[in-house]
PDB file of C-alpha atoms in Angstrom:
ATOM      1  CA  UNK A1380     -10.699  -7.931  -2.580  1.00 71.00           C
ATOM      2  CA  UNK A1381      -7.959  -5.296  -2.744  1.00 82.00           C
ATOM      3  CA  UNK A1382      -9.302  -2.394  -0.673  1.00 94.00           C
ATOM      4  CA  UNK A1383      -6.245  -0.210  -1.287  1.00 96.00           C
ATOM      5  CA  UNK A1384      -4.742  -0.157  -4.757  1.00 96.00           C
ATOM      6  CA  UNK A1385      -1.604   1.341  -6.194  1.00 96.00           C
ATOM      7  CA  UNK A1386      -2.004   0.695  -9.886  1.00 92.00           C
ATOM      8  CA  UNK A1387       1.494   1.769 -10.941  1.00 95.00           C
ATOM      9  CA  UNK A1388       4.067  -0.871  -9.977  1.00 95.00           C
ATOM     10  CA  UNK A1389       6.906   1.482 -10.834  1.00 97.00           C
ATOM     11  CA  UNK A1390       7.715   5.121 -11.599  1.00 98.00           C
ATOM     12  CA  UNK A1391      10.896   6.611 -13.013  1.00 98.00           C
ATOM     13  CA  UNK A1392      11.655  10.328 -12.560  1.00 98.00           C
ATOM     14  CA  UNK A1393      14.553  12.660 -13.241  1.00 98.00           C
ATOM     15  CA  UNK A1394      16.256  14.297 -10.272  1.00 98.00           C
ATOM     16  CA  UNK A1395      14.733  17.692  -9.495  1.00 97.00           C
ATOM     17  CA  UNK A1396      11.393  16.911 -11.110  1.00 98.00           C
ATOM     18  CA  UNK A1397       8.128  16.053  -9.397  1.00 98.00           C
ATOM     19  CA  UNK A1398       7.222  12.479  -8.444  1.00 98.00           C
ATOM     20  CA  UNK A1399       3.512  11.719  -8.201  1.00 98.00           C
ATOM     21  CA  UNK A1400       2.435   8.438  -6.658  1.00 98.00           C
ATOM     22  CA  UNK A1401      -1.213   7.478  -6.738  1.00 98.00           C
ATOM     23  CA  UNK A1402      -3.456   5.368  -4.539  1.00 98.00           C
ATOM     24  CA  UNK A1403      -7.139   4.414  -4.713  1.00 98.00           C
ATOM     25  CA  UNK A1404      -9.315   2.875  -2.023  1.00 97.00           C
ATOM     26  CA  UNK A1405     -12.734   1.298  -1.930  1.00 96.00           C
ATOM     27  CA  UNK A1406     -13.652   1.049   1.767  1.00 93.00           C
ATOM     28  CA  UNK A1407     -15.723   4.063   2.869  1.00 93.00           C
ATOM     29  CA  UNK A1408     -14.809   3.339   6.505  1.00 92.00           C
ATOM     30  CA  UNK A1409     -11.218   4.413   5.895  1.00 94.00           C
ATOM     31  CA  UNK A1410     -10.717   7.927   7.200  1.00 91.00           C
ATOM     32  CA  UNK A1411      -6.991   8.122   7.833  1.00 92.00           C
ATOM     33  CA  UNK A1412      -4.331   7.572   5.203  1.00 94.00           C
ATOM     34  CA  UNK A1413      -0.582   7.148   5.458  1.00 94.00           C
ATOM     35  CA  UNK A1414       2.373   6.916   3.125  1.00 96.00           C
ATOM     36  CA  UNK A1415       5.423   4.819   3.929  1.00 95.00           C
ATOM     37  CA  UNK A1416       8.782   4.487   2.224  1.00 96.00           C
ATOM     38  CA  UNK A1417      10.596   1.174   2.322  1.00 94.00           C
ATOM     39  CA  UNK A1418      14.178   0.326   1.457  1.00 92.00           C
ATOM     40  CA  UNK A1419      15.223  -3.306   0.944  1.00 85.00           C
ATOM     41  CA  UNK A1420      16.023  -5.122   4.204  1.00 80.00           C
ATOM     42  CA  UNK A1421      14.431  -2.360   6.305  1.00 88.00           C
ATOM     43  CA  UNK A1422      11.017  -1.811   7.826  1.00 92.00           C
ATOM     44  CA  UNK A1423       8.677   0.799   6.335  1.00 94.00           C
ATOM     45  CA  UNK A1424       9.420   4.383   7.358  1.00 92.00           C
ATOM     46  CA  UNK A1425       6.476   6.686   8.011  1.00 91.00           C
ATOM     47  CA  UNK A1426       6.436   9.683   5.649  1.00 93.00           C
ATOM     48  CA  UNK A1427       3.225  11.623   5.909  1.00 93.00           C
ATOM     49  CA  UNK A1428      -0.423  11.133   6.728  1.00 92.00           C
ATOM     50  CA  UNK A1429      -3.774  12.797   6.140  1.00 93.00           C
ATOM     51  CA  UNK A1430      -7.149  12.515   7.760  1.00 92.00           C
ATOM     52  CA  UNK A1431     -10.377  12.579   5.807  1.00 93.00           C
ATOM     53  CA  UNK A1432     -11.301  15.992   7.194  1.00 93.00           C
ATOM     54  CA  UNK A1433      -8.499  17.517   5.123  1.00 93.00           C
ATOM     55  CA  UNK A1434      -7.741  17.497   1.426  1.00 95.00           C
ATOM     56  CA  UNK A1435      -4.056  18.387   1.631  1.00 96.00           C
ATOM     57  CA  UNK A1436      -1.160  17.947   4.029  1.00 95.00           C
ATOM     58  CA  UNK A1437       2.394  19.163   3.500  1.00 95.00           C
ATOM     59  CA  UNK A1438       5.657  18.252   5.160  1.00 93.00           C
ATOM     60  CA  UNK A1439       8.737  19.643   3.484  1.00 95.00           C
ATOM     61  CA  UNK A1440       9.141  18.125   0.026  1.00 97.00           C
ATOM     62  CA  UNK A1441       6.195  15.785   0.573  1.00 97.00           C
ATOM     63  CA  UNK A1442       2.564  16.696  -0.010  1.00 97.00           C
ATOM     64  CA  UNK A1443      -0.380  14.332   0.167  1.00 97.00           C
ATOM     65  CA  UNK A1444      -3.667  15.179  -1.541  1.00 98.00           C
ATOM     66  CA  UNK A1445      -6.935  13.461  -0.722  1.00 97.00           C
ATOM     67  CA  UNK A1446      -9.983  13.428  -2.996  1.00 97.00           C
ATOM     68  CA  UNK A1447     -12.585  11.817  -0.790  1.00 96.00           C
ATOM     69  CA  UNK A1448     -15.371  11.748  -3.366  1.00 96.00           C
ATOM     70  CA  UNK A1449     -13.114   9.897  -5.818  1.00 97.00           C
ATOM     71  CA  UNK A1450     -11.580   7.759  -3.049  1.00 97.00           C
ATOM     72  CA  UNK A1451      -8.180   8.750  -4.363  1.00 98.00           C
ATOM     73  CA  UNK A1452      -5.012  10.078  -2.799  1.00 97.00           C
ATOM     74  CA  UNK A1453      -1.655  11.035  -4.192  1.00 98.00           C
ATOM     75  CA  UNK A1454       1.794  11.729  -2.832  1.00 98.00           C
ATOM     76  CA  UNK A1455       3.843  14.489  -4.464  1.00 98.00           C
ATOM     77  CA  UNK A1456       7.573  14.704  -3.938  1.00 98.00           C
ATOM     78  CA  UNK A1457       9.156  17.969  -5.071  1.00 98.00           C
ATOM     79  CA  UNK A1458      11.967  18.133  -5.938  1.00 98.00           C
ATOM     80  CA  UNK A1459      12.761  14.455  -6.287  1.00 98.00           C
ATOM     81  CA  UNK A1460      16.195  13.292  -5.162  1.00 98.00           C
ATOM     82  CA  UNK A1461      18.090  10.060  -5.894  1.00 97.00           C
ATOM     83  CA  UNK A1462      17.803   9.174  -2.186  1.00 96.00           C
ATOM     84  CA  UNK A1463      14.038   9.042  -2.625  1.00 97.00           C
ATOM     85  CA  UNK A1464      14.423   5.865  -4.686  1.00 97.00           C
ATOM     86  CA  UNK A1465      12.525   3.216  -2.721  1.00 97.00           C
ATOM     87  CA  UNK A1466       9.223   1.369  -2.595  1.00 96.00           C
ATOM     88  CA  UNK A1467       6.336   3.604  -1.525  1.00 98.00           C
ATOM     89  CA  UNK A1468       3.304   2.111   0.173  1.00 97.00           C
ATOM     90  CA  UNK A1469      -0.045   3.749   0.647  1.00 97.00           C
ATOM     91  CA  UNK A1470      -2.013   2.573   3.716  1.00 95.00           C
ATOM     92  CA  UNK A1471      -5.451   3.284   5.114  1.00 95.00           C
ATOM     93  CA  UNK A1472      -7.302   2.700   8.359  1.00 92.00           C
ATOM     94  CA  UNK A1473     -10.529   3.646  10.101  1.00 89.00           C
ATOM     95  CA  UNK A1474     -10.072   5.813  13.192  1.00 82.00           C
ATOM     96  CA  UNK A1475     -12.933   4.198  15.058  1.00 79.00           C
ATOM     97  CA  UNK A1476     -14.573   0.835  15.563  1.00 78.00           C
ATOM     98  CA  UNK A1477     -13.038  -2.604  15.910  1.00 76.00           C
ATOM     99  CA  UNK A1478     -10.635  -2.034  13.009  1.00 78.00           C
ATOM    100  CA  UNK A1479      -9.126   1.072  14.601  1.00 77.00           C
ATOM    101  CA  UNK A1480      -5.416   1.310  13.836  1.00 79.00           C
ATOM    102  CA  UNK A1481      -5.329  -1.721  11.571  1.00 88.00           C
ATOM    103  CA  UNK A1482      -3.553  -0.673   8.392  1.00 91.00           C
ATOM    104  CA  UNK A1483      -4.531  -1.955   4.964  1.00 94.00           C
ATOM    105  CA  UNK A1484      -1.689  -1.514   2.505  1.00 96.00           C
ATOM    106  CA  UNK A1485      -1.514  -1.065  -1.239  1.00 96.00           C
ATOM    107  CA  UNK A1486       0.828  -3.154  -3.340  1.00 95.00           C
ATOM    108  CA  UNK A1487       3.533  -0.527  -3.443  1.00 96.00           C
ATOM    109  CA  UNK A1488       5.155   1.574  -6.182  1.00 97.00           C
ATOM    110  CA  UNK A1489       8.863   1.356  -6.890  1.00 97.00           C
ATOM    111  CA  UNK A1490      10.163   4.897  -7.380  1.00 98.00           C
ATOM    112  CA  UNK A1491      13.479   5.384  -9.158  1.00 98.00           C
ATOM    113  CA  UNK A1492      14.950   8.883  -9.274  1.00 98.00           C
ATOM    114  CA  UNK A1493      17.716   9.234 -11.855  1.00 96.00           C
ATOM    115  CA  UNK A1494      20.571  11.715 -11.304  1.00 93.00           C
TER     116      UNK A1494
ATOM    117  CA  UNK B 667       9.240   8.329  17.359  1.00 73.00           C
ATOM    118  CA  UNK B 668       9.498   4.963  19.091  1.00 82.00           C
ATOM    119  CA  UNK B 669      12.654   2.936  18.549  1.00 90.00           C
ATOM    120  CA  UNK B 670      11.675  -0.633  17.678  1.00 95.00           C
ATOM    121  CA  UNK B 671      14.044  -3.579  17.497  1.00 96.00           C
ATOM    122  CA  UNK B 672      13.390  -7.105  16.309  1.00 97.00           C
ATOM    123  CA  UNK B 673      15.298 -10.333  16.863  1.00 97.00           C
ATOM    124  CA  UNK B 674      16.427 -12.188  14.874  1.00 97.00           C
ATOM    125  CA  UNK B 675      16.945  -9.947  11.871  1.00 96.00           C
ATOM    126  CA  UNK B 676      16.940 -12.983   9.613  1.00 97.00           C
ATOM    127  CA  UNK B 677      16.875 -16.760   9.859  1.00 97.00           C
ATOM    128  CA  UNK B 678      16.868 -19.830   7.665  1.00 98.00           C
ATOM    129  CA  UNK B 679      14.783 -22.675   9.078  1.00 97.00           C
ATOM    130  CA  UNK B 680      13.841 -26.208   8.177  1.00 97.00           C
ATOM    131  CA  UNK B 681      10.240 -27.067   7.441  1.00 97.00           C
ATOM    132  CA  UNK B 682       8.311 -28.402  10.408  1.00 97.00           C
ATOM    133  CA  UNK B 683      10.219 -26.321  12.948  1.00 98.00           C
ATOM    134  CA  UNK B 684       9.086 -23.167  14.771  1.00 98.00           C
ATOM    135  CA  UNK B 685      10.672 -19.747  15.146  1.00 98.00           C
ATOM    136  CA  UNK B 686       9.920 -17.084  17.745  1.00 98.00           C
ATOM    137  CA  UNK B 687      10.447 -13.465  16.751  1.00 98.00           C
ATOM    138  CA  UNK B 688      10.876 -10.801  19.410  1.00 98.00           C
ATOM    139  CA  UNK B 689       9.835  -7.168  19.204  1.00 98.00           C
ATOM    140  CA  UNK B 690      11.123  -4.644  21.749  1.00 97.00           C
ATOM    141  CA  UNK B 691      10.067  -0.992  21.982  1.00 95.00           C
ATOM    142  CA  UNK B 692      11.950   1.702  23.878  1.00 94.00           C
ATOM    143  CA  UNK B 693       8.772   3.179  25.365  1.00 91.00           C
ATOM    144  CA  UNK B 694       5.410   1.941  26.548  1.00 90.00           C
ATOM    145  CA  UNK B 695       2.849   1.689  23.781  1.00 88.00           C
ATOM    146  CA  UNK B 696      -0.768   0.670  23.869  1.00 85.00           C
ATOM    147  CA  UNK B 697      -1.144  -0.893  20.465  1.00 86.00           C
ATOM    148  CA  UNK B 698       1.257  -3.346  18.854  1.00 93.00           C
ATOM    149  CA  UNK B 699       0.672  -5.181  15.601  1.00 95.00           C
ATOM    150  CA  UNK B 700       2.315  -7.973  13.633  1.00 97.00           C
ATOM    151  CA  UNK B 701       2.459  -7.848   9.821  1.00 97.00           C
ATOM    152  CA  UNK B 702       3.794 -10.134   7.118  1.00 96.00           C
ATOM    153  CA  UNK B 703       5.237  -9.232   3.740  1.00 94.00           C
ATOM    154  CA  UNK B 704       5.489 -12.208   1.436  1.00 93.00           C
ATOM    155  CA  UNK B 705       7.932 -12.004  -1.484  1.00 89.00           C
ATOM    156  CA  UNK B 706       6.756  -9.459  -4.030  1.00 85.00           C
ATOM    157  CA  UNK B 707       3.627  -8.716  -2.019  1.00 88.00           C
ATOM    158  CA  UNK B 708       2.297  -5.946   0.130  1.00 91.00           C
ATOM    159  CA  UNK B 709       2.137  -5.925   3.929  1.00 94.00           C
ATOM    160  CA  UNK B 710      -0.681  -7.915   5.492  1.00 95.00           C
ATOM    161  CA  UNK B 711      -1.826  -7.602   9.092  1.00 95.00           C
ATOM    162  CA  UNK B 712      -1.556 -10.884  11.016  1.00 97.00           C
ATOM    163  CA  UNK B 713      -2.851  -9.830  14.422  1.00 96.00           C
ATOM    164  CA  UNK B 714      -3.092  -7.169  17.087  1.00 94.00           C
ATOM    165  CA  UNK B 715      -1.004  -8.036  20.156  1.00 94.00           C
ATOM    166  CA  UNK B 716      -3.075  -7.154  23.217  1.00 86.00           C
ATOM    167  CA  UNK B 717      -1.374  -6.645  26.558  1.00 86.00           C
ATOM    168  CA  UNK B 718      -2.774  -8.971  29.182  1.00 83.00           C
ATOM    169  CA  UNK B 719      -5.155 -10.812  26.868  1.00 85.00           C
ATOM    170  CA  UNK B 720      -5.182 -12.979  23.761  1.00 89.00           C
ATOM    171  CA  UNK B 721      -4.151 -11.508  20.453  1.00 93.00           C
ATOM    172  CA  UNK B 722      -6.818 -10.576  17.921  1.00 94.00           C
ATOM    173  CA  UNK B 723      -6.223 -12.358  14.628  1.00 96.00           C
ATOM    174  CA  UNK B 724      -7.188 -11.251  11.137  1.00 95.00           C
ATOM    175  CA  UNK B 725      -9.017 -13.447   8.680  1.00 94.00           C
ATOM    176  CA  UNK B 726      -6.760 -16.201   7.410  1.00 95.00           C
ATOM    177  CA  UNK B 727      -4.488 -16.249  10.476  1.00 97.00           C
ATOM    178  CA  UNK B 728      -4.958 -18.514  13.512  1.00 96.00           C
ATOM    179  CA  UNK B 729      -3.459 -18.711  16.963  1.00 96.00           C
ATOM    180  CA  UNK B 730      -2.196 -22.270  16.536  1.00 97.00           C
ATOM    181  CA  UNK B 731      -0.041 -21.217  13.599  1.00 98.00           C
ATOM    182  CA  UNK B 732       0.997 -17.773  14.876  1.00 98.00           C
ATOM    183  CA  UNK B 733       0.880 -17.688  18.687  1.00 97.00           C
ATOM    184  CA  UNK B 734       1.573 -14.221  20.057  1.00 97.00           C
ATOM    185  CA  UNK B 735       2.574 -13.065  23.520  1.00 95.00           C
ATOM    186  CA  UNK B 736       2.413  -9.532  24.930  1.00 95.00           C
ATOM    187  CA  UNK B 737       3.575  -9.685  28.528  1.00 93.00           C
ATOM    188  CA  UNK B 738       3.957  -5.915  28.948  1.00 93.00           C
ATOM    189  CA  UNK B 739       3.655  -2.588  27.131  1.00 92.00           C
ATOM    190  CA  UNK B 740       7.136  -2.710  25.559  1.00 94.00           C
ATOM    191  CA  UNK B 741       7.551  -6.302  24.341  1.00 96.00           C
ATOM    192  CA  UNK B 742       5.839  -8.886  22.161  1.00 97.00           C
ATOM    193  CA  UNK B 743       6.707 -12.162  20.472  1.00 97.00           C
ATOM    194  CA  UNK B 744       5.331 -13.844  17.375  1.00 98.00           C
ATOM    195  CA  UNK B 745       5.941 -17.549  16.818  1.00 98.00           C
ATOM    196  CA  UNK B 746       5.691 -19.069  13.362  1.00 98.00           C
ATOM    197  CA  UNK B 747       4.808 -22.713  14.071  1.00 98.00           C
ATOM    198  CA  UNK B 748       5.283 -25.859  12.027  1.00 97.00           C
ATOM    199  CA  UNK B 749       6.841 -23.859   9.228  1.00 97.00           C
ATOM    200  CA  UNK B 750       6.553 -24.577   5.524  1.00 97.00           C
ATOM    201  CA  UNK B 751       8.240 -22.804   2.588  1.00 96.00           C
ATOM    202  CA  UNK B 752       5.043 -20.734   2.147  1.00 96.00           C
ATOM    203  CA  UNK B 753       5.865 -19.040   5.467  1.00 97.00           C
ATOM    204  CA  UNK B 754       8.985 -17.484   3.947  1.00 97.00           C
ATOM    205  CA  UNK B 755       8.322 -13.779   4.441  1.00 96.00           C
ATOM    206  CA  UNK B 756       9.425 -10.658   6.198  1.00 96.00           C
ATOM    207  CA  UNK B 757       7.675 -10.404   9.565  1.00 98.00           C
ATOM    208  CA  UNK B 758       7.295  -6.908  11.000  1.00 97.00           C
ATOM    209  CA  UNK B 759       6.014  -5.551  14.264  1.00 97.00           C
ATOM    210  CA  UNK B 760       4.570  -2.084  14.494  1.00 95.00           C
ATOM    211  CA  UNK B 761       3.432   0.228  17.269  1.00 93.00           C
ATOM    212  CA  UNK B 762       1.033   3.114  17.370  1.00 86.00           C
ATOM    213  CA  UNK B 763       2.271   6.232  19.084  1.00 76.00           C
ATOM    214  CA  UNK B 764       1.705   9.946  19.094  1.00 63.00           C
ATOM    215  CA  UNK B 765       3.973  11.049  16.275  1.00 54.00           C
ATOM    216  CA  UNK B 766       3.991  14.749  16.886  1.00 51.00           C
ATOM    217  CA  UNK B 767       3.489  15.769  13.286  1.00 53.00           C
ATOM    218  CA  UNK B 768      -0.233  15.238  13.310  1.00 54.00           C
ATOM    219  CA  UNK B 769      -3.030  15.248  15.829  1.00 54.00           C
ATOM    220  CA  UNK B 770      -3.470  11.537  15.284  1.00 62.00           C
ATOM    221  CA  UNK B 771      -1.331   8.665  16.413  1.00 68.00           C
ATOM    222  CA  UNK B 772       1.107   7.388  13.842  1.00 80.00           C
ATOM    223  CA  UNK B 773       2.231   3.833  13.300  1.00 86.00           C
ATOM    224  CA  UNK B 774       5.925   2.954  13.279  1.00 90.00           C
ATOM    225  CA  UNK B 775       7.529  -0.258  12.125  1.00 94.00           C
ATOM    226  CA  UNK B 776      10.424  -2.346  13.295  1.00 95.00           C
ATOM    227  CA  UNK B 777      13.214  -3.352  10.893  1.00 96.00           C
ATOM    228  CA  UNK B 778      11.614  -6.733  10.173  1.00 97.00           C
ATOM    229  CA  UNK B 779      12.692 -10.367  10.413  1.00 97.00           C
ATOM    230  CA  UNK B 780      13.461 -12.051   7.113  1.00 96.00           C
ATOM    231  CA  UNK B 781      12.497 -15.704   7.365  1.00 97.00           C
ATOM    232  CA  UNK B 782      13.411 -18.337   4.802  1.00 97.00           C
ATOM    233  CA  UNK B 783      11.965 -21.831   5.204  1.00 97.00           C
ATOM    234  CA  UNK B 784      13.655 -24.644   3.300  1.00 96.00           C
TER     235      UNK B 784
END
């Protein structure tokens, strides 16, 4: 049972345009969501997070939107740069209970930004 | 953010042998985790490394196969025992720490250990 899903295995975007990466979840206990970027041969790098009490969080070129009723979140990168080309993982966790801090990851989306 | 190092960075092992992976953090952290990323797959949590007590394993992972030590708040080891080719994966440790950009703790990952079992 895939509790966190990224249905687009890949996304190709032109430099300077917006990249939108999507993520859906099924577990209602998840109330904290994170996005990671991963280059080959490196560990995931934390990008941005959002708690379920918010519907938007911004950090520079990165914005995460959360639609709690639809159990959907998205990561917007504006403007996209070639250096953003990587695998992006969505992750979710409950902030209480025995599963506190345990991240459940989506399958990842390969983002390619063309110059 | 915490600086996390892992040793070895990669290894090629024969089936039936065991490999111990080390994770070192440059500051004391309460929560440390071990994840696995099999080829072409997402990251899956193996266990939570608890300081001073036994690790807490996720469904599908057992202590006999993946013994974990956590002797203090900056160090942990994961052993992959009696390896088979199906254990070929990237093994990653992570720590939870106050990240500064949010009011919640954030989770940071080490660079990973790429294991190939022949």
